[in-house]
mmCIF file of C-alpha atoms in Angstrom:
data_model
loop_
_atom_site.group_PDB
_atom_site.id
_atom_site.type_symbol
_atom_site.label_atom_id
_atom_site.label_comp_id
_atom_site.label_asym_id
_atom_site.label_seq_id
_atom_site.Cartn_x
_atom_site.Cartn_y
_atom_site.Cartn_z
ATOM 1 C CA UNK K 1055 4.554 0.977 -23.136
ATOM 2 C CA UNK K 1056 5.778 -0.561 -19.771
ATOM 3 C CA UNK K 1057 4.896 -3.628 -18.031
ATOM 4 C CA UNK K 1058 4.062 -2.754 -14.725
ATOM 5 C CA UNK K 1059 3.112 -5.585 -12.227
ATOM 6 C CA UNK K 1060 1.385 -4.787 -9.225
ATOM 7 C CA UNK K 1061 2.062 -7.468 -6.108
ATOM 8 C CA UNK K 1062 -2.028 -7.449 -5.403
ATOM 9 C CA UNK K 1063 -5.353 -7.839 -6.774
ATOM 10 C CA UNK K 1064 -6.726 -5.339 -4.385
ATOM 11 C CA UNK K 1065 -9.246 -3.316 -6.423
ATOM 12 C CA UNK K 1066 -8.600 -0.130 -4.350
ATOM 13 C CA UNK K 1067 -4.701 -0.275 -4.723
ATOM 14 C CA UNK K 1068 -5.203 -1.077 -8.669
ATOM 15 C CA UNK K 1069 -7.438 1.644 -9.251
ATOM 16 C CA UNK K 1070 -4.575 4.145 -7.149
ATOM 17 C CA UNK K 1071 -1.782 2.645 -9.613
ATOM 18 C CA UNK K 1072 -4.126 3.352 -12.983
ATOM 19 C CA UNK K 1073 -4.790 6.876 -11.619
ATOM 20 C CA UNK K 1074 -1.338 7.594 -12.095
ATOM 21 C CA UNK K 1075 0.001 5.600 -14.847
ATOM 22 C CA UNK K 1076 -2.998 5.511 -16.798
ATOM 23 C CA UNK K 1077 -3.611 3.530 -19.464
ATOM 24 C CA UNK K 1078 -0.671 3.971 -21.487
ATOM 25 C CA UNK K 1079 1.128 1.319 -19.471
ATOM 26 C CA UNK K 1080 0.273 -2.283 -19.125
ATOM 27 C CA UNK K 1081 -0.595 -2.776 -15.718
ATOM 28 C CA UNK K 1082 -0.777 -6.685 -14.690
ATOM 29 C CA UNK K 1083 -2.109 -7.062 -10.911
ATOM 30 C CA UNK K 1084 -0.785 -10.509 -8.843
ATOM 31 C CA UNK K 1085 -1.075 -12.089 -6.203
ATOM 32 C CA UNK K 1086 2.095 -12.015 -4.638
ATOM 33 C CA UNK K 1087 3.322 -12.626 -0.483
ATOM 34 C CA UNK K 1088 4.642 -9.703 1.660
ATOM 35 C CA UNK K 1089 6.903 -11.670 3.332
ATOM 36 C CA UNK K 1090 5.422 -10.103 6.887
ATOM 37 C CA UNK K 1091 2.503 -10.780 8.912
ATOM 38 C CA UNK K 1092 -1.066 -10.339 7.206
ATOM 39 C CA UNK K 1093 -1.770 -7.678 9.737
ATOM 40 C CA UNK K 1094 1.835 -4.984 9.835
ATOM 41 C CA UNK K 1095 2.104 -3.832 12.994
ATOM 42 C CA UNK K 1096 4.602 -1.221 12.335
ATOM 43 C CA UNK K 1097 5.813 1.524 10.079
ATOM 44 C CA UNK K 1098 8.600 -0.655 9.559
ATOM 45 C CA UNK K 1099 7.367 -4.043 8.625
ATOM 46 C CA UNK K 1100 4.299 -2.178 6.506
ATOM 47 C CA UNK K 1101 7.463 -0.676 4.298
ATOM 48 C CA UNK K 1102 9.461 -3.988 4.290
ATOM 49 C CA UNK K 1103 5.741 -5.642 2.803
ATOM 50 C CA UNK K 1104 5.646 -2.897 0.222
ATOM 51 C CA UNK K 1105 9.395 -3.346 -0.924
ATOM 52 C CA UNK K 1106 8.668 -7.337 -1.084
ATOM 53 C CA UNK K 1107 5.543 -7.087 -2.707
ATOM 54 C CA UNK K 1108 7.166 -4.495 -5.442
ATOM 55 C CA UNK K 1109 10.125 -7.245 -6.190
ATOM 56 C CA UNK K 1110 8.211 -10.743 -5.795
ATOM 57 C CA UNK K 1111 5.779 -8.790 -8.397
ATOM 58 C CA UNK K 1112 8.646 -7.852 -10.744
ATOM 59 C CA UNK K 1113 10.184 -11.091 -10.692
ATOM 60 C CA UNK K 1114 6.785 -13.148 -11.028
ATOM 61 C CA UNK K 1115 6.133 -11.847 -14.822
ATOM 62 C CA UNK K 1116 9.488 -10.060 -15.614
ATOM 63 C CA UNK K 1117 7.936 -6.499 -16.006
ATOM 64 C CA UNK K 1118 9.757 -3.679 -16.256
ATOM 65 C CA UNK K 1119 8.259 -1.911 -13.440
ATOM 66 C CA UNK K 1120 7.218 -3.856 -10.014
ATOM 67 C CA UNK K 1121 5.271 -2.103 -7.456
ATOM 68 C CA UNK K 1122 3.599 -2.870 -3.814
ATOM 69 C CA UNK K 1123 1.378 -0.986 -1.697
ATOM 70 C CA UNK K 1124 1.122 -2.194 2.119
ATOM 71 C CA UNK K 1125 -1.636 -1.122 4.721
ATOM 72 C CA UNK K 1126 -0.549 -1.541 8.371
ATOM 73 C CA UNK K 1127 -0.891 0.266 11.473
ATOM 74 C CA UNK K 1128 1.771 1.386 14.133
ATOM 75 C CA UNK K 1129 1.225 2.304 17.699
ATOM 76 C CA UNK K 1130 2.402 5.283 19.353
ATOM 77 C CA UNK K 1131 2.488 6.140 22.753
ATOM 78 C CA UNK K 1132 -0.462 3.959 23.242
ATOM 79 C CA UNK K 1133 -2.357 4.933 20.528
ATOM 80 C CA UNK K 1134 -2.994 3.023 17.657
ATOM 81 C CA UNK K 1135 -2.908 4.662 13.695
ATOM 82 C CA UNK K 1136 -3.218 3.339 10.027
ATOM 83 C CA UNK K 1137 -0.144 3.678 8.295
ATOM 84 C CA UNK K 1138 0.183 3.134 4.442
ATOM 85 C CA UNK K 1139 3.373 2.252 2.521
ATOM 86 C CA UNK K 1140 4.330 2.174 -0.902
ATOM 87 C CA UNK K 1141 7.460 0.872 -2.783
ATOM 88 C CA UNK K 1142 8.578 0.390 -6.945
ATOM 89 C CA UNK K 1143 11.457 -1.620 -8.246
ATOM 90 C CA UNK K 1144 12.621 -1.836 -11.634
ATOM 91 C CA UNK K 1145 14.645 -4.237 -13.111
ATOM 92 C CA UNK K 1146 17.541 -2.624 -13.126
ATOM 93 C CA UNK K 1147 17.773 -2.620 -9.301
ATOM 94 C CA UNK K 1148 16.384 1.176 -8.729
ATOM 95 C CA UNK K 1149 14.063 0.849 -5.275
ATOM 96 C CA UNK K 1150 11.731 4.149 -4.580
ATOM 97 C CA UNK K 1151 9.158 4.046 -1.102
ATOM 98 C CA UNK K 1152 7.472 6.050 0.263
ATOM 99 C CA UNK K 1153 5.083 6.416 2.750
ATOM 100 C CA UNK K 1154 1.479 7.950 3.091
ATOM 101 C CA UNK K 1155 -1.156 9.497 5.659
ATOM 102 C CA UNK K 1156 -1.398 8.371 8.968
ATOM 103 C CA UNK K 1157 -4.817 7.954 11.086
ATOM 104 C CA UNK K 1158 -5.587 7.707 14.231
ATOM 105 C CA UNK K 1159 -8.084 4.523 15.290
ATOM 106 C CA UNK K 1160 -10.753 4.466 17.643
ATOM 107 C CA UNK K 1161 -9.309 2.824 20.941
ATOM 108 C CA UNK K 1162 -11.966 -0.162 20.394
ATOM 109 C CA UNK K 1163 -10.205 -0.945 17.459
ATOM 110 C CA UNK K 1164 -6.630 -0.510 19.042
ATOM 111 C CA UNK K 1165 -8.256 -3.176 21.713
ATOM 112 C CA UNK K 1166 -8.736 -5.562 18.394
ATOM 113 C CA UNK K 1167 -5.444 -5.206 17.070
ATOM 114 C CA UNK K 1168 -3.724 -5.648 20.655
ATOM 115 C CA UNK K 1169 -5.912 -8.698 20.462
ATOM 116 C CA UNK K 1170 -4.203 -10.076 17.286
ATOM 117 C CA UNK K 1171 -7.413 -9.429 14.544
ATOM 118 C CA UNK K 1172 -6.781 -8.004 11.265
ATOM 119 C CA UNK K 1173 -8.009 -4.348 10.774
ATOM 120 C CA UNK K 1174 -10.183 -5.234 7.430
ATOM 121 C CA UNK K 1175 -12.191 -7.718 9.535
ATOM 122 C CA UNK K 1176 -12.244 -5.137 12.451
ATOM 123 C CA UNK K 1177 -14.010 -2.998 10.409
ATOM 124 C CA UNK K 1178 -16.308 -5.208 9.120
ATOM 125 C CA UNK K 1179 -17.279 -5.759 12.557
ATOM 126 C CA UNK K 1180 -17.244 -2.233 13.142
ATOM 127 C CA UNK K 1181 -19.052 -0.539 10.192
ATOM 128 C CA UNK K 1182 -21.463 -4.052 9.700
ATOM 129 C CA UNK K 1183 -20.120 -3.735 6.248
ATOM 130 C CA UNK K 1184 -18.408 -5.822 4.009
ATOM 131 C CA UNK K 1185 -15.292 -5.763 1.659
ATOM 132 C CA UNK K 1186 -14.344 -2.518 3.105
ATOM 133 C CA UNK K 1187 -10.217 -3.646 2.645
ATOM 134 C CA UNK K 1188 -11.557 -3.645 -1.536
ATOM 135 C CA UNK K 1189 -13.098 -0.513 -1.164
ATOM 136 C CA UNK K 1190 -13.297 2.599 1.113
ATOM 137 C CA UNK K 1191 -11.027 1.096 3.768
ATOM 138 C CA UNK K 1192 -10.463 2.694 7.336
ATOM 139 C CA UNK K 1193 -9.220 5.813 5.920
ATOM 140 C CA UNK K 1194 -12.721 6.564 3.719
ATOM 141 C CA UNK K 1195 -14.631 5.392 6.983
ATOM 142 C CA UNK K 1196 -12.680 7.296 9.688
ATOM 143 C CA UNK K 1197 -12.437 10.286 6.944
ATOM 144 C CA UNK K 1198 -16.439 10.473 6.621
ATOM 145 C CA UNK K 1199 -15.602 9.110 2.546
ATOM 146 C CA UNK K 1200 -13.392 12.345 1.686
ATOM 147 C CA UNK K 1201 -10.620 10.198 1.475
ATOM 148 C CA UNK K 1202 -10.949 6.593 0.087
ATOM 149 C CA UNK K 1203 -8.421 4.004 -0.001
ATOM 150 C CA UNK K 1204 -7.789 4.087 -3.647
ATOM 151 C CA UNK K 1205 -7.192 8.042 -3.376
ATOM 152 C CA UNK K 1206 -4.620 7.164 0.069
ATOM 153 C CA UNK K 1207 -2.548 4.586 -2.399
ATOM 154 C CA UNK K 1208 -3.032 6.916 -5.207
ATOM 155 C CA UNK K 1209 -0.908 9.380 -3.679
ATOM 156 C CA UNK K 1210 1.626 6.860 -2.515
ATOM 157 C CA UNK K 1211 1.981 5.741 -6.158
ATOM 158 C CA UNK K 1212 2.383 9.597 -7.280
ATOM 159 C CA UNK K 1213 4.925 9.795 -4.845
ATOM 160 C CA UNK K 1214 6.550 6.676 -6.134
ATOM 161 C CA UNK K 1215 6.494 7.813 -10.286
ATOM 162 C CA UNK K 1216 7.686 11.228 -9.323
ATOM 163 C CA UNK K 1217 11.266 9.767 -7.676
ATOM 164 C CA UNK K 1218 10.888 7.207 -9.659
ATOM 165 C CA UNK K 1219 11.107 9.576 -12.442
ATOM 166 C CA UNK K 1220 13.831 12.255 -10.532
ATOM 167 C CA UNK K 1221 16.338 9.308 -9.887
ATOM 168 C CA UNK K 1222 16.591 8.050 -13.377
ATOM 169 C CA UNK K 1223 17.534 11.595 -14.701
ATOM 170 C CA UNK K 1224 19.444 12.338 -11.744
ATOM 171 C CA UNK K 1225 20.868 9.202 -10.684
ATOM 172 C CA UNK K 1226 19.387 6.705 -8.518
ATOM 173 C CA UNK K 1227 19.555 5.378 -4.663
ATOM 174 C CA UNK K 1228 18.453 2.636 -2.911
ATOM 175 C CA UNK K 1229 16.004 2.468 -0.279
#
């Protein structure tokens, strides 16, 4: 059995890591920092939060598996879309990322991110609902609930077992 700490205690991105680990591993949720703004505004920096959050979680408990999933959103050519990253570390220095499905936003919530708010509470304000980062999240809204956020992350993590997996056969990189 593996320790596998996850650098959140989002209930969504927990539920997308015991989807595909299961319960044969231990999986410890923390609350650990990203290292980059609470709202990514970039591809970039929403991978960088994923890679720190998947090594500040390793290193908090000493597990043998750390892993971080990131929501952000990029803009391009104007146009604002959710972007989703994921990353997993293990202690033997072996990084894996990858990234997820990308969204476009309705231009009034663009207008809120240009204006420096945080998606989650944009779509509070949008939807009237709360919690929405814990549960459904933009994607399961803007998706009509086909796609929740748990099932976004879940393939992220899938993505991250199956190199994960590959490189330790086949010999590793690092990302």
């Amino acid at each position: 059995m593996k320790k596998i700490a996850v650098g959140t205690k989002n209930e969504a991105k927990i539920a997308a890591v015991r989807a595909v680990f299961g319960e044969t591993d231990r999986i410890i949720p923390l609350e650990v920092p990203s290292g980059v703004s609470a709202q990514p505004l970039s591809d970039e920096e929403t991978r960088r939060g994923a890679i720190e959050r998947a090594k500040r979680a390793l290193e908090a408990i000493e597990a043998d598996i750390g892993i971080g999933l990131e929501g952000g959103v990029m803009n391009i050519d104007g146009q604002w879309w959710l972007c989703n990253w994921g990353a997993l570390v293990d202690r033997n220095g072996v990084t894996v990322a990858a990234g997820g499905a990308r969204l476009a936003l309705p231009p009034e919530i663009g207008a809120g991110l240009e204006a420096g708010r945080e998606l989650g509470e944009l779509m509070e304000e949008y939807t009237g609902r709360r919690n929405i980062r814990t549960k459904e999240g933009a994607v399961g809204v803007f998706t009509n609930g086909r796609i929740d956020r748990a099932a976004m992350f879940s393939h992220i993590v899938a993505l991250l077992a199956g190199q994960y997996e590959f490189f330790c056969q086949n010999g590793p990189f690092t990302v």
